[in-house]
C-alpha atoms as an extended CHARMM CRD file, in Angstrom:
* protein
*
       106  EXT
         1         1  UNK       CA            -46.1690000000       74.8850000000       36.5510000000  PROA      1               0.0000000000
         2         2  UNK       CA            -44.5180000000       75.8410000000       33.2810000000  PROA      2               0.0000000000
         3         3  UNK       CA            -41.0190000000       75.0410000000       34.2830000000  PROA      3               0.0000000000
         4         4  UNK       CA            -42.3620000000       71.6780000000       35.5360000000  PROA      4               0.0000000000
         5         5  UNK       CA            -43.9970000000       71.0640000000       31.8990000000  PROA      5               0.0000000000
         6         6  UNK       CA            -40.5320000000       72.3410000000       30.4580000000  PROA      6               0.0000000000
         7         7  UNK       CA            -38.9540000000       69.6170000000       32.2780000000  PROA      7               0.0000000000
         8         8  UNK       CA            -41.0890000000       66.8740000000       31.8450000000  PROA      8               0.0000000000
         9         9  UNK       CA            -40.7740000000       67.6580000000       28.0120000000  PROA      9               0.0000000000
        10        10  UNK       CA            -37.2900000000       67.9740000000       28.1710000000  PROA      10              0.0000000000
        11        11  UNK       CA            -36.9790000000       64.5710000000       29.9930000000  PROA      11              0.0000000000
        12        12  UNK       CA            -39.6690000000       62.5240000000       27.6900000000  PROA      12              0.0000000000
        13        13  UNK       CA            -37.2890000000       64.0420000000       24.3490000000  PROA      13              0.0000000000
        14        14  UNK       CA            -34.1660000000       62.3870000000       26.0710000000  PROA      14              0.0000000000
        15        15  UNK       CA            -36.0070000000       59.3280000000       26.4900000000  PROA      15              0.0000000000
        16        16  UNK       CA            -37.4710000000       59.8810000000       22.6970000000  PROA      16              0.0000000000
        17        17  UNK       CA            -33.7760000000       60.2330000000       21.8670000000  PROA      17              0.0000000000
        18        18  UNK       CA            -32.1130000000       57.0410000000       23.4970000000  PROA      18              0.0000000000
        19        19  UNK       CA            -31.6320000000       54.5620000000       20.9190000000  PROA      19              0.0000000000
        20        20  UNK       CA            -31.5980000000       51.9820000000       23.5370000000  PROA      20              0.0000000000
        21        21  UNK       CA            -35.1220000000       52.4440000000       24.2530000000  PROA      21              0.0000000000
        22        22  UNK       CA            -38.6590000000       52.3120000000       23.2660000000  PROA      22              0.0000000000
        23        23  UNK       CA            -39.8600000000       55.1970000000       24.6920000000  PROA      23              0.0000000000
        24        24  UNK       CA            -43.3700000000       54.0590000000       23.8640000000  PROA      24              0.0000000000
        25        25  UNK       CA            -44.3190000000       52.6340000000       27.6590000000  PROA      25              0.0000000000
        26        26  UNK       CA            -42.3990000000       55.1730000000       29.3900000000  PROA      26              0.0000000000
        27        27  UNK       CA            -44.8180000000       58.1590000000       31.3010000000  PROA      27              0.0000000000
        28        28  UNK       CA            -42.7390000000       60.8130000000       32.7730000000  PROA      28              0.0000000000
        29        29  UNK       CA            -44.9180000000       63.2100000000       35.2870000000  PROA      29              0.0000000000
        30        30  UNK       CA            -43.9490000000       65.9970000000       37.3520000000  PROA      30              0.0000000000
        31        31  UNK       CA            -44.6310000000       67.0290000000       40.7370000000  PROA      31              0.0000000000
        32        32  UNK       CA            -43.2570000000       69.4450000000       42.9250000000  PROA      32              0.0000000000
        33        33  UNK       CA            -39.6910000000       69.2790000000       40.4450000000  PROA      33              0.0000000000
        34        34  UNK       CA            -39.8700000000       65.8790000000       41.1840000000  PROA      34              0.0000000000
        35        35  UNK       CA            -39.6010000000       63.3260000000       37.8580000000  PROA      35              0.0000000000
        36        36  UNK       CA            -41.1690000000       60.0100000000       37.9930000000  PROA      36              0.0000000000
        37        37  UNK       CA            -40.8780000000       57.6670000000       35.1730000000  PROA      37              0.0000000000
        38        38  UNK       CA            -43.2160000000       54.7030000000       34.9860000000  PROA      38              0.0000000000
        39        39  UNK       CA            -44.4150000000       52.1050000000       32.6820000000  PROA      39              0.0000000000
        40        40  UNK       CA            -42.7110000000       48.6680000000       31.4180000000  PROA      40              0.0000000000
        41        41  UNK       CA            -39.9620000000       48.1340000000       30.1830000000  PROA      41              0.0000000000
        42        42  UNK       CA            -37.9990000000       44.5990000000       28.7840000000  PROA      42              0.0000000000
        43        43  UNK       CA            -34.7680000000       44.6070000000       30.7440000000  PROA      43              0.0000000000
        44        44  UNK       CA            -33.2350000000       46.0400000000       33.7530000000  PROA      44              0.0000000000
        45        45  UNK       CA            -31.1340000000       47.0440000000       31.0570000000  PROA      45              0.0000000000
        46        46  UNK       CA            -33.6150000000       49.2920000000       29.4940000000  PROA      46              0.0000000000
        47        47  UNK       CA            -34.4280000000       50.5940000000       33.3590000000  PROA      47              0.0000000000
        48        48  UNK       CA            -31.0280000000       51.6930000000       34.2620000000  PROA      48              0.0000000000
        49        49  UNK       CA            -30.9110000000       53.1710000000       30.5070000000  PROA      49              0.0000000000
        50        50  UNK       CA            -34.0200000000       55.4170000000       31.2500000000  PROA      50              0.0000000000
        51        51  UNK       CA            -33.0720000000       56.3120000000       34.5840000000  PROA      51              0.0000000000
        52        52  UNK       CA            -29.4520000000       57.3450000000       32.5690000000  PROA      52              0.0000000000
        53        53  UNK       CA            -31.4580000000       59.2450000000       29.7660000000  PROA      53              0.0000000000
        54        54  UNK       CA            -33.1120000000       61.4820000000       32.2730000000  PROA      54              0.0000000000
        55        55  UNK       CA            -30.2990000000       62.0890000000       34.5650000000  PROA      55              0.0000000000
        56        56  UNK       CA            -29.0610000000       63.5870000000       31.6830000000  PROA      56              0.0000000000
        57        57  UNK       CA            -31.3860000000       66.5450000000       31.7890000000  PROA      57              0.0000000000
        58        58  UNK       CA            -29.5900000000       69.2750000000       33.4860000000  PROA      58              0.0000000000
        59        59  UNK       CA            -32.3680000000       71.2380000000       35.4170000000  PROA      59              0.0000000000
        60        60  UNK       CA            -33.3370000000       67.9120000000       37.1060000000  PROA      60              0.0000000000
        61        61  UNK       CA            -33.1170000000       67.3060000000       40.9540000000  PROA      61              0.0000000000
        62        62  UNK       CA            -34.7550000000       64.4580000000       41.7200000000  PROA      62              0.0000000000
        63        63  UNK       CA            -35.7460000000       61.3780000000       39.7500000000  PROA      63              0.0000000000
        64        64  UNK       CA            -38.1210000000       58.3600000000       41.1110000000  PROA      64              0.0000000000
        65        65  UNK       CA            -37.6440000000       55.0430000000       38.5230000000  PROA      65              0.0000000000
        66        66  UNK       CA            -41.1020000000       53.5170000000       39.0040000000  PROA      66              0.0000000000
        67        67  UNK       CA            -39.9960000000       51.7160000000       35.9780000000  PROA      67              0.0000000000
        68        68  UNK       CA            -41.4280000000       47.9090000000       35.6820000000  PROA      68              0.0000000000
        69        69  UNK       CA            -39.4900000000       45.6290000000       34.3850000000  PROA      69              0.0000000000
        70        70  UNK       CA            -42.0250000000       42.9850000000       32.0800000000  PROA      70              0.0000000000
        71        71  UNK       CA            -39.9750000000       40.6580000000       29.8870000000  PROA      71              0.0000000000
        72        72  UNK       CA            -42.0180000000       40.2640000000       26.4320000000  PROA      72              0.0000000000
        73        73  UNK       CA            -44.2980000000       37.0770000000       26.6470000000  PROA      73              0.0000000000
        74        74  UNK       CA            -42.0860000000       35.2880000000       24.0110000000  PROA      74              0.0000000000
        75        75  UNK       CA            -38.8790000000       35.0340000000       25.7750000000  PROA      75              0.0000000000
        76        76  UNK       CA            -40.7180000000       33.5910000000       28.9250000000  PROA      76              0.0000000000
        77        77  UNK       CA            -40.2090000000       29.8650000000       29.0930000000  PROA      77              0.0000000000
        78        78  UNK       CA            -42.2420000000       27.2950000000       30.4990000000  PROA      78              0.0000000000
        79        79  UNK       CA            -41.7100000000       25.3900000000       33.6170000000  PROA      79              0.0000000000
        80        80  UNK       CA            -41.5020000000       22.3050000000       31.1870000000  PROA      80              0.0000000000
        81        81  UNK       CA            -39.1480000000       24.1570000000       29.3670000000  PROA      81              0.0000000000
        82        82  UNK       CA            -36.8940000000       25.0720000000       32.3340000000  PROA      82              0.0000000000
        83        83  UNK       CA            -37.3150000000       21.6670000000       34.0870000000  PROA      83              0.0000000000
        84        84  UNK       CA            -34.6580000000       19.3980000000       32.1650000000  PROA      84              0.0000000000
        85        85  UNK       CA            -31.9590000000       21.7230000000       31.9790000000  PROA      85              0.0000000000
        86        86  UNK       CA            -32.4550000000       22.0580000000       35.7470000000  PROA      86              0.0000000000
        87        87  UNK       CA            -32.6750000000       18.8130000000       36.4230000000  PROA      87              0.0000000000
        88        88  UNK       CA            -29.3980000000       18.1770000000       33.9970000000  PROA      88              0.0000000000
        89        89  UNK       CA            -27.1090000000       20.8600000000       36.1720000000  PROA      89              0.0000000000
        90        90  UNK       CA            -28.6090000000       18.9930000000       39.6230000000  PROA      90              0.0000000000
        91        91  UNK       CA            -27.5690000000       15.4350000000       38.2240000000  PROA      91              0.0000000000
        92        92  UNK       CA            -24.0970000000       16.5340000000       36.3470000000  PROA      92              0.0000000000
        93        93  UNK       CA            -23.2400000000       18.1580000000       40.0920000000  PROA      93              0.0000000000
        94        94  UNK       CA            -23.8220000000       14.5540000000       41.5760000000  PROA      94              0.0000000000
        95        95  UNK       CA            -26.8810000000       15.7310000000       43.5220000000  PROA      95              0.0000000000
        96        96  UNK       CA            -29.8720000000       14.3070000000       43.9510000000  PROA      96              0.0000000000
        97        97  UNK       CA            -32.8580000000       16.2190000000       43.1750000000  PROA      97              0.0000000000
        98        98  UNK       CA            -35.4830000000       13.6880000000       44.2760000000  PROA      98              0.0000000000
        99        99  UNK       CA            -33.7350000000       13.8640000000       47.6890000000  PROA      99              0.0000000000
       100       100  UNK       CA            -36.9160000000       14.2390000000       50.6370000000  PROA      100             0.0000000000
       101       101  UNK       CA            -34.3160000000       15.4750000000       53.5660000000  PROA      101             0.0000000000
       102       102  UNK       CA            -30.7500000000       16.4640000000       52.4350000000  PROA      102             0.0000000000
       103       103  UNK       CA            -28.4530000000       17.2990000000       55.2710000000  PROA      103             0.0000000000
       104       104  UNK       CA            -26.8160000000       20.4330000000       56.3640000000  PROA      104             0.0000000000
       105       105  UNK       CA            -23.5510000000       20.4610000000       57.8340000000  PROA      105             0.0000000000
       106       106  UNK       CA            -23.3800000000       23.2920000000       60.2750000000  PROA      106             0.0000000000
């Protein structure tokens, strides 16, 4: 128990450490010397930068990324945002995106 408690420490100060992350929403628990890391994070980015910060812990085995990956609600756009832009790239490719049955050349 106290060598899982010395990891889990271990791996939450290497997470604490990154300066790529915000450890903040990260949980690390231990079981059976295994480390699981969940919470949210902003980016796969951050994800693969947690997984990276723990792997860097030398005593640890095995590692489960139960990381979520939850984009802050300000950089989410809005259909009605999205729609022109997509309906710009369909028209500028000479497609029609009104079209009710486009065929498919096999």
């Amino acid at each position: 128990m106290e060598i899982e408690l010395t990891l889990q420490s271990k791996v939450m100060k290497e997470l604490t450490w990154d300066p790529n992350l915000d450890a903040s929403q990260i949980e690390v628990a231990t079981a059976d010397s295994v480390i699981t890391l969940t919470g949210n994070v902003r980016t796969h980015a951050h994800k693969l930068a947690a997984e990276r910060a723990a792997k860097r812990v030398t005593s640890l085995h095995v590692l489960a990324n139960d990381l979520q990956v939850r984009p802050p609600v300000s950089s989410q756009r809005k259909y009605t945002e999205i729609a022109p832009a997509v309906a710009a790239a369909w028209f500028g490719l000479g497609l029609n995106a009104v079209q009710d049955d486009p065929e498919v050349s096999h």
